[in-house]
Every structure is written in structure tokens, then in C-alpha cells.
Amino acid sequence: MVAVNKINHIAVVVNDIEKSLAFWQDALGMELHEVRDVPAEASRVAFLPLAGAEIELVQPTSEESGIAKYLAKRGPGMHHLCLEVDDVAAMLAQLKTKNIRLINDEPRSGADGRKYAFIHPESTGGVLVELYQLA
Ligand code: CO
């Protein structure tokens, strides 16, 4: 079996990162590590590290993006849970043998070289799960 090592991040979709930071940063007192644009996903993200994992706030920057459509349909809230694995390709192969429905059949590569893939909520009990392999 391919090892699942830890929770890397929990992503929350928001309408407005600055307004959301009033809760996460100002009221809860969590540290804000970074806010950055992700043009490839037409979104802005904010990272709040916590005990080796992160809360990731995601705000769409275009009406056309997948995140914008999700927000329009379901409103703000928890979007996905990201698990770190040693080998995304091997995990996808393992999941296929168990008939788990995948959103990405093959690993995708982020701008920073990380490999990732998403598992369909239909096979996970309703939670969108992302797999991450650090470079
Ligand atoms: Co993610």
C-alpha cells in the first residue's frame, strides 16, 4: 500500500480573502504566511500554517473558473482536504484497482513542481480529496 503521511492542507472557498482573514487571522489569531495569485486556477490563495499543515483560503478571480462556479452553486465553505502521499502516481494506480472514481487519472504538476491529483467526492463519502506529493 502507498503511504498517506499527513494532512497537508484544508481548503476553504471564500468570497473575499480579506474579509475571511478577519476571522482566521484577527479573531482566531492564526498567523498569515502568504497571500498569492494562482493565475492557472484563476484564484487567489492565502495560507495560514498550523502544526505542519495549513488552512488554505481560496478566492476566485474570474467568473469562469471552477472555483467561481463552485462558489456560485454551493456558497462559501469547506472545499477540499489534501493528503500528502509518497507517490501520487502509485496511489492513483492503487485507487484504480479499488474502483475509486478519480477526477485526475494522472498526476498533475504545480508551478512549484509538486505533483497532485483529485479524487471524486462520489467515492469518498462526499469530501473532495486532493493528493499531494512534495517534489
Ligand atoms: Co489544495
PDB file of C-alpha atoms and ligand atoms in Angstrom:
ATOM      1  CA  MET A   1       0.000   0.000   0.000  1.00  0.00           C
ATOM      2  CA  VAL A   2       1.147   3.544  -0.722  1.00  0.00           C
ATOM      3  CA  ALA A   3       1.572   5.532   2.498  1.00  0.00           C
ATOM      4  CA  VAL A   4      -0.598   8.532   3.386  1.00  0.00           C
ATOM      5  CA  ASN A   5       1.713  10.643   5.511  1.00  0.00           C
ATOM      6  CA  LYS A   6      -0.181  13.634   6.837  1.00  0.00           C
ATOM      7  CA  ILE A   7      -2.763  16.301   6.184  1.00  0.00           C
ATOM      8  CA  ASN A   8      -1.069  18.934   4.023  1.00  0.00           C
ATOM      9  CA  HIS A   9      -3.891  21.467   3.924  1.00  0.00           C
ATOM     10  CA  ILE A  10      -7.605  22.038   4.273  1.00  0.00           C
ATOM     11  CA  ALA A  11      -9.002  24.388   1.642  1.00  0.00           C
ATOM     12  CA  VAL A  12     -11.913  26.738   2.257  1.00  0.00           C
ATOM     13  CA  VAL A  13     -13.616  28.648  -0.564  1.00  0.00           C
ATOM     14  CA  VAL A  14     -14.345  32.268   0.272  1.00  0.00           C
ATOM     15  CA  ASN A  15     -15.883  35.272  -1.461  1.00  0.00           C
ATOM     16  CA  ASP A  16     -13.261  37.679  -0.160  1.00  0.00           C
ATOM     17  CA  ILE A  17      -9.932  36.712   1.412  1.00  0.00           C
ATOM     18  CA  GLU A  18      -9.546  39.992   3.303  1.00  0.00           C
ATOM     19  CA  LYS A  19     -12.965  39.589   4.931  1.00  0.00           C
ATOM     20  CA  SER A  20     -12.214  35.963   5.782  1.00  0.00           C
ATOM     21  CA  LEU A  21      -8.924  36.955   7.390  1.00  0.00           C
ATOM     22  CA  ALA A  22     -10.944  38.999   9.880  1.00  0.00           C
ATOM     23  CA  PHE A  23     -11.946  35.606  11.299  1.00  0.00           C
ATOM     24  CA  TRP A  24      -8.931  33.362  10.707  1.00  0.00           C
ATOM     25  CA  GLN A  25      -6.195  35.890  11.420  1.00  0.00           C
ATOM     26  CA  ASP A  26      -7.720  38.639  13.559  1.00  0.00           C
ATOM     27  CA  ALA A  27     -10.305  36.766  15.632  1.00  0.00           C
ATOM     28  CA  LEU A  28      -8.667  33.312  15.902  1.00  0.00           C
ATOM     29  CA  GLY A  29      -5.179  34.778  15.967  1.00  0.00           C
ATOM     30  CA  MET A  30      -3.674  32.435  13.376  1.00  0.00           C
ATOM     31  CA  GLU A  31      -0.555  33.522  11.551  1.00  0.00           C
ATOM     32  CA  LEU A  32      -0.878  34.517   7.876  1.00  0.00           C
ATOM     33  CA  HIS A  33       2.020  33.079   5.932  1.00  0.00           C
ATOM     34  CA  GLU A  34       1.308  34.283   2.409  1.00  0.00           C
ATOM     35  CA  VAL A  35      -1.346  35.581   0.019  1.00  0.00           C
ATOM     36  CA  ARG A  36      -0.639  34.799  -3.602  1.00  0.00           C
ATOM     37  CA  ASP A  37      -2.241  34.799  -7.029  1.00  0.00           C
ATOM     38  CA  VAL A  38      -2.622  31.492  -8.863  1.00  0.00           C
ATOM     39  CA  PRO A  39      -3.318  32.590 -12.454  1.00  0.00           C
ATOM     40  CA  ALA A  40      -3.503  28.991 -13.709  1.00  0.00           C
ATOM     41  CA  GLU A  41      -6.515  28.367 -11.459  1.00  0.00           C
ATOM     42  CA  ALA A  42      -7.902  31.927 -11.732  1.00  0.00           C
ATOM     43  CA  SER A  43      -7.757  32.268  -7.983  1.00  0.00           C
ATOM     44  CA  ARG A  44      -6.045  33.967  -5.050  1.00  0.00           C
ATOM     45  CA  VAL A  45      -4.994  31.891  -2.095  1.00  0.00           C
ATOM     46  CA  ALA A  46      -3.991  32.656   1.486  1.00  0.00           C
ATOM     47  CA  PHE A  47      -2.068  30.196   3.644  1.00  0.00           C
ATOM     48  CA  LEU A  48      -2.339  30.011   7.415  1.00  0.00           C
ATOM     49  CA  PRO A  49       0.099  27.392   8.722  1.00  0.00           C
ATOM     50  CA  LEU A  50      -0.843  25.260  11.700  1.00  0.00           C
ATOM     51  CA  ALA A  51       1.178  22.426  13.239  1.00  0.00           C
ATOM     52  CA  GLY A  52       2.822  21.315   9.988  1.00  0.00           C
ATOM     53  CA  ALA A  53      -0.372  21.695   7.962  1.00  0.00           C
ATOM     54  CA  GLU A  54      -2.164  24.729   6.573  1.00  0.00           C
ATOM     55  CA  ILE A  55      -5.586  26.261   6.242  1.00  0.00           C
ATOM     56  CA  GLU A  56      -5.814  27.500   2.629  1.00  0.00           C
ATOM     57  CA  LEU A  57      -8.367  30.169   1.767  1.00  0.00           C
ATOM     58  CA  VAL A  58      -9.264  30.213  -1.933  1.00  0.00           C
ATOM     59  CA  GLN A  59     -10.985  33.123  -3.656  1.00  0.00           C
ATOM     60  CA  PRO A  60     -11.876  33.045  -7.371  1.00  0.00           C
ATOM     61  CA  THR A  61     -10.529  35.875  -9.528  1.00  0.00           C
ATOM     62  CA  SER A  62     -12.658  35.129 -12.581  1.00  0.00           C
ATOM     63  CA  GLU A  63     -16.301  34.236 -13.049  1.00  0.00           C
ATOM     64  CA  GLU A  64     -15.292  31.414 -15.358  1.00  0.00           C
ATOM     65  CA  SER A  65     -13.052  29.464 -13.010  1.00  0.00           C
ATOM     66  CA  GLY A  66     -14.012  26.142 -11.484  1.00  0.00           C
ATOM     67  CA  ILE A  67     -13.781  27.709  -8.033  1.00  0.00           C
ATOM     68  CA  ALA A  68     -16.147  30.545  -9.059  1.00  0.00           C
ATOM     69  CA  LYS A  69     -18.684  28.020 -10.331  1.00  0.00           C
ATOM     70  CA  TYR A  70     -18.380  26.012  -7.120  1.00  0.00           C
ATOM     71  CA  LEU A  71     -18.905  29.170  -5.055  1.00  0.00           C
ATOM     72  CA  ALA A  72     -21.932  30.222  -7.123  1.00  0.00           C
ATOM     73  CA  LYS A  73     -23.510  26.786  -6.804  1.00  0.00           C
ATOM     74  CA  ARG A  74     -22.705  25.806  -3.221  1.00  0.00           C
ATOM     75  CA  GLY A  75     -21.689  29.011  -1.469  1.00  0.00           C
ATOM     76  CA  PRO A  76     -18.590  29.512   0.660  1.00  0.00           C
ATOM     77  CA  GLY A  77     -17.334  26.693   2.858  1.00  0.00           C
ATOM     78  CA  MET A  78     -15.001  23.750   3.011  1.00  0.00           C
ATOM     79  CA  HIS A  79     -13.736  22.810  -0.440  1.00  0.00           C
ATOM     80  CA  HIS A  80     -11.199  20.011  -0.099  1.00  0.00           C
ATOM     81  CA  LEU A  81      -8.906  18.060   2.149  1.00  0.00           C
ATOM     82  CA  CYS A  82      -5.333  17.483   0.936  1.00  0.00           C
ATOM     83  CA  LEU A  83      -3.351  14.424   1.976  1.00  0.00           C
ATOM     84  CA  GLU A  84       0.380  14.044   1.458  1.00  0.00           C
ATOM     85  CA  VAL A  85       1.498  10.765  -0.074  1.00  0.00           C
ATOM     86  CA  ASP A  86       4.930   9.452  -1.090  1.00  0.00           C
ATOM     87  CA  ASP A  87       3.925   8.778  -4.675  1.00  0.00           C
ATOM     88  CA  VAL A  88       0.800  10.218  -6.310  1.00  0.00           C
ATOM     89  CA  ALA A  89       1.061   8.047  -9.446  1.00  0.00           C
ATOM     90  CA  ALA A  90       1.340   4.879  -7.366  1.00  0.00           C
ATOM     91  CA  MET A  91      -1.598   5.939  -5.192  1.00  0.00           C
ATOM     92  CA  LEU A  92      -3.754   6.635  -8.266  1.00  0.00           C
ATOM     93  CA  ALA A  93      -2.891   3.173  -9.568  1.00  0.00           C
ATOM     94  CA  GLN A  94      -3.819   1.659  -6.197  1.00  0.00           C
ATOM     95  CA  LEU A  95      -7.146   3.550  -6.144  1.00  0.00           C
ATOM     96  CA  LYS A  96      -7.978   2.418  -9.699  1.00  0.00           C
ATOM     97  CA  THR A  97      -7.636  -1.217  -8.635  1.00  0.00           C
ATOM     98  CA  LYS A  98     -10.292  -0.476  -5.982  1.00  0.00           C
ATOM     99  CA  ASN A  99     -12.643   1.212  -8.471  1.00  0.00           C
ATOM    100  CA  ILE A 100     -12.352   4.609  -6.819  1.00  0.00           C
ATOM    101  CA  ARG A 101     -13.605   7.406  -9.080  1.00  0.00           C
ATOM    102  CA  LEU A 102     -10.842   9.900  -9.843  1.00  0.00           C
ATOM    103  CA  ILE A 103     -11.056  13.450 -11.164  1.00  0.00           C
ATOM    104  CA  ASN A 104      -7.444  13.268 -12.417  1.00  0.00           C
ATOM    105  CA  ASP A 105      -6.398   9.921 -13.858  1.00  0.00           C
ATOM    106  CA  GLU A 106      -2.780  11.028 -13.958  1.00  0.00           C
ATOM    107  CA  PRO A 107      -0.818  13.297 -11.593  1.00  0.00           C
ATOM    108  CA  ARG A 108      -0.719  16.980 -12.498  1.00  0.00           C
ATOM    109  CA  SER A 109       2.258  19.223 -11.764  1.00  0.00           C
ATOM    110  CA  GLY A 110       2.036  22.524  -9.922  1.00  0.00           C
ATOM    111  CA  ALA A 111       4.177  25.553 -10.753  1.00  0.00           C
ATOM    112  CA  ASP A 112       6.487  24.570  -7.890  1.00  0.00           C
ATOM    113  CA  GLY A 113       6.964  21.007  -9.143  1.00  0.00           C
ATOM    114  CA  ARG A 114       4.589  19.365  -6.689  1.00  0.00           C
ATOM    115  CA  LYS A 115       2.509  16.556  -8.095  1.00  0.00           C
ATOM    116  CA  TYR A 116      -1.173  16.463  -7.269  1.00  0.00           C
ATOM    117  CA  ALA A 117      -4.440  14.806  -8.231  1.00  0.00           C
ATOM    118  CA  PHE A 118      -8.051  14.928  -7.042  1.00  0.00           C
ATOM    119  CA  ILE A 119     -10.321  12.052  -6.033  1.00  0.00           C
ATOM    120  CA  HIS A 120     -14.036  12.381  -6.825  1.00  0.00           C
ATOM    121  CA  PRO A 121     -16.314  13.027  -3.814  1.00  0.00           C
ATOM    122  CA  GLU A 122     -18.621  10.279  -5.051  1.00  0.00           C
ATOM    123  CA  SER A 123     -16.044   7.734  -3.891  1.00  0.00           C
ATOM    124  CA  THR A 124     -15.032   9.430  -0.638  1.00  0.00           C
ATOM    125  CA  GLY A 125     -18.308   9.985   1.179  1.00  0.00           C
ATOM    126  CA  GLY A 126     -18.794  13.494  -0.153  1.00  0.00           C
ATOM    127  CA  VAL A 127     -15.387  15.055   0.519  1.00  0.00           C
ATOM    128  CA  LEU A 128     -13.220  16.298  -2.347  1.00  0.00           C
ATOM    129  CA  VAL A 129      -9.790  14.805  -1.579  1.00  0.00           C
ATOM    130  CA  GLU A 130      -6.536  16.079  -3.072  1.00  0.00           C
ATOM    131  CA  LEU A 131      -3.343  14.033  -3.075  1.00  0.00           C
ATOM    132  CA  TYR A 132      -0.006  15.827  -2.854  1.00  0.00           C
ATOM    133  CA  GLN A 133       3.496  14.611  -3.453  1.00  0.00           C
ATOM    134  CA  LEU A 134       6.179  17.059  -2.410  1.00  0.00           C
ATOM    135  CA  ALA A 135       8.942  17.373  -5.004  1.00  0.00           C
TER     136      ALA A 135
HETATM  137 CO    CO B   1      -5.404  22.074  -2.376  1.00  0.00          CO
END
